[in-house]
PDB file of C-alpha atoms in Angstrom:
ATOM      1  CA  UNK A 358       0.000   0.000   0.000  1.00  0.00           C
ATOM      2  CA  UNK A 359       1.794   3.088  -1.218  1.00  0.00           C
ATOM      3  CA  UNK A 360      -1.047   5.548  -1.514  1.00  0.00           C
ATOM      4  CA  UNK A 361       0.113   9.122  -1.727  1.00  0.00           C
ATOM      5  CA  UNK A 362      -2.046  11.815  -0.271  1.00  0.00           C
ATOM      6  CA  UNK A 363      -2.819  15.033  -2.115  1.00  0.00           C
ATOM      7  CA  UNK A 364      -2.035  18.437  -0.617  1.00  0.00           C
ATOM      8  CA  UNK A 365      -5.041  20.545   0.372  1.00  0.00           C
ATOM      9  CA  UNK A 366      -4.848  24.123  -0.964  1.00  0.00           C
ATOM     10  CA  UNK A 367      -5.192  25.409   2.620  1.00  0.00           C
ATOM     11  CA  UNK A 368      -1.703  23.970   3.348  1.00  0.00           C
ATOM     12  CA  UNK A 369      -0.151  26.136   0.650  1.00  0.00           C
ATOM     13  CA  UNK A 370      -2.094  29.236   1.724  1.00  0.00           C
ATOM     14  CA  UNK A 371      -1.060  28.810   5.384  1.00  0.00           C
ATOM     15  CA  UNK A 372       2.554  28.216   4.345  1.00  0.00           C
ATOM     16  CA  UNK A 373       2.598  31.366   2.214  1.00  0.00           C
ATOM     17  CA  UNK A 374       1.187  33.313   5.181  1.00  0.00           C
ATOM     18  CA  UNK A 375       4.077  32.023   7.298  1.00  0.00           C
ATOM     19  CA  UNK A 376       6.741  32.618   4.646  1.00  0.00           C
ATOM     20  CA  UNK A 377       5.636  35.931   3.140  1.00  0.00           C
ATOM     21  CA  UNK A 378       3.614  37.634   5.862  1.00  0.00           C
ATOM     22  CA  UNK A 379       5.192  36.102   8.993  1.00  0.00           C
ATOM     23  CA  UNK A 380       1.604  35.464  10.148  1.00  0.00           C
ATOM     24  CA  UNK A 381       2.563  32.161  11.800  1.00  0.00           C
ATOM     25  CA  UNK A 382       5.659  30.841  13.525  1.00  0.00           C
ATOM     26  CA  UNK A 383       4.720  27.254  12.711  1.00  0.00           C
ATOM     27  CA  UNK A 384       2.200  25.050  10.946  1.00  0.00           C
ATOM     28  CA  UNK A 385       1.490  21.413  11.758  1.00  0.00           C
ATOM     29  CA  UNK A 386       0.092  19.282   8.952  1.00  0.00           C
ATOM     30  CA  UNK A 387      -1.615  15.908   9.213  1.00  0.00           C
ATOM     31  CA  UNK A 388      -3.247  13.369   6.988  1.00  0.00           C
ATOM     32  CA  UNK A 389      -7.025  13.464   6.853  1.00  0.00           C
ATOM     33  CA  UNK A 390      -8.819  10.575   8.546  1.00  0.00           C
ATOM     34  CA  UNK A 391      -9.250   8.802   5.197  1.00  0.00           C
ATOM     35  CA  UNK A 392      -5.485   9.211   4.484  1.00  0.00           C
ATOM     36  CA  UNK A 393      -6.254  10.827   1.119  1.00  0.00           C
ATOM     37  CA  UNK A 394      -5.307  14.427   1.805  1.00  0.00           C
ATOM     38  CA  UNK A 395      -2.735  16.438   3.746  1.00  0.00           C
ATOM     39  CA  UNK A 396      -4.477  19.176   5.741  1.00  0.00           C
ATOM     40  CA  UNK A 397      -3.543  21.878   8.249  1.00  0.00           C
ATOM     41  CA  UNK A 398      -3.941  20.588  11.798  1.00  0.00           C
ATOM     42  CA  UNK A 399      -2.831  23.701  13.680  1.00  0.00           C
ATOM     43  CA  UNK A 400      -0.980  26.979  13.341  1.00  0.00           C
ATOM     44  CA  UNK A 401       0.789  29.119  15.894  1.00  0.00           C
ATOM     45  CA  UNK A 402      -1.014  31.777  17.848  1.00  0.00           C
ATOM     46  CA  UNK A 403       0.360  35.233  18.689  1.00  0.00           C
ATOM     47  CA  UNK A 404       3.535  34.432  20.607  1.00  0.00           C
ATOM     48  CA  UNK A 405       4.151  30.707  20.431  1.00  0.00           C
ATOM     49  CA  UNK A 406       6.743  28.996  22.519  1.00  0.00           C
ATOM     50  CA  UNK A 407       8.769  26.265  20.877  1.00  0.00           C
ATOM     51  CA  UNK A 408       7.849  23.945  23.764  1.00  0.00           C
ATOM     52  CA  UNK A 409       4.145  24.264  22.876  1.00  0.00           C
ATOM     53  CA  UNK A 410       4.906  23.328  19.273  1.00  0.00           C
ATOM     54  CA  UNK A 411       7.053  20.377  20.358  1.00  0.00           C
ATOM     55  CA  UNK A 412       4.357  19.176  22.764  1.00  0.00           C
ATOM     56  CA  UNK A 413       1.776  19.160  19.944  1.00  0.00           C
ATOM     57  CA  UNK A 414       4.040  16.935  17.865  1.00  0.00           C
ATOM     58  CA  UNK A 415       4.789  14.567  20.756  1.00  0.00           C
ATOM     59  CA  UNK A 416       1.082  14.203  21.625  1.00  0.00           C
ATOM     60  CA  UNK A 417      -0.130  13.810  18.034  1.00  0.00           C
ATOM     61  CA  UNK A 418      -2.303  10.791  17.341  1.00  0.00           C
ATOM     62  CA  UNK A 419      -3.380   8.978  14.204  1.00  0.00           C
ATOM     63  CA  UNK A 420      -6.006   6.408  13.452  1.00  0.00           C
ATOM     64  CA  UNK A 421      -5.288   3.307  11.466  1.00  0.00           C
ATOM     65  CA  UNK A 422      -7.807   2.275   8.821  1.00  0.00           C
ATOM     66  CA  UNK A 423      -9.213  -0.196  11.344  1.00  0.00           C
ATOM     67  CA  UNK A 424      -9.886   2.745  13.676  1.00  0.00           C
ATOM     68  CA  UNK A 425      -7.189   2.036  16.256  1.00  0.00           C
ATOM     69  CA  UNK A 426      -5.683   5.197  17.753  1.00  0.00           C
ATOM     70  CA  UNK A 427      -1.893   5.301  18.021  1.00  0.00           C
ATOM     71  CA  UNK A 428       0.904   7.843  18.214  1.00  0.00           C
ATOM     72  CA  UNK A 429       0.864   9.790  15.021  1.00  0.00           C
ATOM     73  CA  UNK A 430       3.398  11.103  12.571  1.00  0.00           C
ATOM     74  CA  UNK A 431       3.098  14.716  11.446  1.00  0.00           C
ATOM     75  CA  UNK A 432       4.687  17.164   9.077  1.00  0.00           C
ATOM     76  CA  UNK A 433       5.503  20.606  10.362  1.00  0.00           C
ATOM     77  CA  UNK A 434       7.042  23.831   9.186  1.00  0.00           C
ATOM     78  CA  UNK A 435       8.752  26.039  11.764  1.00  0.00           C
ATOM     79  CA  UNK A 436      10.265  29.449  11.089  1.00  0.00           C
ATOM     80  CA  UNK A 437      13.462  29.070  13.094  1.00  0.00           C
ATOM     81  CA  UNK A 438      15.009  32.397  14.093  1.00  0.00           C
ATOM     82  CA  UNK A 439      18.424  32.568  15.672  1.00  0.00           C
ATOM     83  CA  UNK A 440      21.233  34.967  16.492  1.00  0.00           C
ATOM     84  CA  UNK A 441      24.613  34.307  14.892  1.00  0.00           C
ATOM     85  CA  UNK A 442      27.408  33.649  17.381  1.00  0.00           C
ATOM     86  CA  UNK A 443      29.659  35.881  15.255  1.00  0.00           C
ATOM     87  CA  UNK A 444      27.454  38.862  16.152  1.00  0.00           C
ATOM     88  CA  UNK A 445      26.375  39.357  12.534  1.00  0.00           C
ATOM     89  CA  UNK A 446      22.696  39.504  13.435  1.00  0.00           C
ATOM     90  CA  UNK A 447      19.615  37.329  13.182  1.00  0.00           C
ATOM     91  CA  UNK A 448      18.798  34.687  10.637  1.00  0.00           C
ATOM     92  CA  UNK A 449      15.545  32.921   9.778  1.00  0.00           C
ATOM     93  CA  UNK A 450      15.292  29.530   8.150  1.00  0.00           C
ATOM     94  CA  UNK A 451      12.038  27.858   7.271  1.00  0.00           C
ATOM     95  CA  UNK A 452      12.467  24.321   8.523  1.00  0.00           C
ATOM     96  CA  UNK A 453      10.446  21.292   7.443  1.00  0.00           C
ATOM     97  CA  UNK A 454      10.120  18.655  10.145  1.00  0.00           C
ATOM     98  CA  UNK A 455       8.977  15.145   9.292  1.00  0.00           C
ATOM     99  CA  UNK A 456       7.927  13.778  12.690  1.00  0.00           C
ATOM    100  CA  UNK A 457       7.543  10.012  12.680  1.00  0.00           C
ATOM    101  CA  UNK A 458       8.029   8.618  16.181  1.00  0.00           C
ATOM    102  CA  UNK A 459       9.469   5.123  16.351  1.00  0.00           C
ATOM    103  CA  UNK A 460       6.444   3.930  18.327  1.00  0.00           C
ATOM    104  CA  UNK A 461       3.831   5.292  15.898  1.00  0.00           C
ATOM    105  CA  UNK A 462       1.601   2.880  14.019  1.00  0.00           C
ATOM    106  CA  UNK A 463       3.141   1.151  11.003  1.00  0.00           C
ATOM    107  CA  UNK A 464       0.335   2.084   8.619  1.00  0.00           C
ATOM    108  CA  UNK A 465       0.343   5.837   9.364  1.00  0.00           C
ATOM    109  CA  UNK A 466       4.159   5.890   9.206  1.00  0.00           C
ATOM    110  CA  UNK A 467       4.139   4.283   5.760  1.00  0.00           C
ATOM    111  CA  UNK A 468       1.547   6.685   4.359  1.00  0.00           C
ATOM    112  CA  UNK A 469       3.299   9.718   5.859  1.00  0.00           C
ATOM    113  CA  UNK A 470       6.615   8.555   4.408  1.00  0.00           C
ATOM    114  CA  UNK A 471       5.135   8.083   0.923  1.00  0.00           C
ATOM    115  CA  UNK A 472       3.315  11.448   0.974  1.00  0.00           C
ATOM    116  CA  UNK A 473       6.109  13.676   2.332  1.00  0.00           C
ATOM    117  CA  UNK A 474       7.589  14.665  -1.028  1.00  0.00           C
ATOM    118  CA  UNK A 475       4.220  15.865  -2.347  1.00  0.00           C
ATOM    119  CA  UNK A 476       3.931  18.319   0.537  1.00  0.00           C
ATOM    120  CA  UNK A 477       7.557  19.447   0.293  1.00  0.00           C
ATOM    121  CA  UNK A 478       7.164  20.093  -3.452  1.00  0.00           C
ATOM    122  CA  UNK A 479       4.072  22.227  -2.769  1.00  0.00           C
ATOM    123  CA  UNK A 480       5.906  24.396  -0.229  1.00  0.00           C
ATOM    124  CA  UNK A 481       8.514  26.519  -2.016  1.00  0.00           C
ATOM    125  CA  UNK A 482      11.389  27.959  -0.031  1.00  0.00           C
ATOM    126  CA  UNK A 483      12.096  25.350   2.626  1.00  0.00           C
ATOM    127  CA  UNK A 484      15.690  25.840   3.781  1.00  0.00           C
ATOM    128  CA  UNK A 485      16.231  22.813   6.018  1.00  0.00           C
ATOM    129  CA  UNK A 486      14.603  19.407   6.487  1.00  0.00           C
ATOM    130  CA  UNK A 487      14.758  17.436   9.709  1.00  0.00           C
ATOM    131  CA  UNK A 488      13.684  13.808   9.940  1.00  0.00           C
ATOM    132  CA  UNK A 489      12.687  13.307  13.574  1.00  0.00           C
ATOM    133  CA  UNK A 490      12.021   9.869  15.049  1.00  0.00           C
ATOM    134  CA  UNK A 491      12.279  10.483  18.771  1.00  0.00           C
ATOM    135  CA  UNK A 492      11.758  13.394  21.129  1.00  0.00           C
ATOM    136  CA  UNK A 493      15.489  14.216  21.301  1.00  0.00           C
ATOM    137  CA  UNK A 494      15.383  14.986  17.562  1.00  0.00           C
ATOM    138  CA  UNK A 495      12.936  17.831  18.203  1.00  0.00           C
ATOM    139  CA  UNK A 496      14.577  19.361  21.267  1.00  0.00           C
ATOM    140  CA  UNK A 497      15.147  23.069  20.565  1.00  0.00           C
ATOM    141  CA  UNK A 498      18.935  22.789  20.954  1.00  0.00           C
ATOM    142  CA  UNK A 499      19.066  19.925  18.468  1.00  0.00           C
ATOM    143  CA  UNK A 500      16.880  21.745  15.927  1.00  0.00           C
ATOM    144  CA  UNK A 501      18.843  24.978  16.335  1.00  0.00           C
ATOM    145  CA  UNK A 502      22.173  23.200  15.860  1.00  0.00           C
ATOM    146  CA  UNK A 503      20.934  21.496  12.673  1.00  0.00           C
ATOM    147  CA  UNK A 504      19.319  24.618  11.211  1.00  0.00           C
ATOM    148  CA  UNK A 505      22.192  26.988  11.998  1.00  0.00           C
ATOM    149  CA  UNK A 506      24.908  24.411  11.197  1.00  0.00           C
ATOM    150  CA  UNK A 507      26.400  25.307  14.573  1.00  0.00           C
ATOM    151  CA  UNK A 508      26.612  29.082  13.950  1.00  0.00           C
ATOM    152  CA  UNK A 509      23.887  30.127  16.416  1.00  0.00           C
ATOM    153  CA  UNK A 510      24.748  31.965  19.612  1.00  0.00           C
TER     154      UNK A 510
END
């Protein structure tokens, strides 16, 4: 079963609001319950904390086609802002995170894996991609180090 989900237009509109208008700090995407479409699950509010974003990923759940609820994979885009250690100012990098916890259900993980490229192709301007399989992979320090290639203060 290698069904690929389509990308809902709302995903692209939300992403453009993040990228062009800085309306959001992050967007979390999920597969619809029928696994046919990638949709927006949540966006950041006024002043999001990274910990809130991380918590949403860690607590995400998916249903299998049989209706069983299990830990769920997600896609996310986070506008990572950091200060350069060299003192040359701030940088922003739009970061794509493919969250697929090791203990998520096999079926959701397979469908998320096969649908990831469709979403990435629809979102122009992603600077960095992180494949995250456990909670350490989405710790702020780990994300910052990957995104900044070690140049963050």
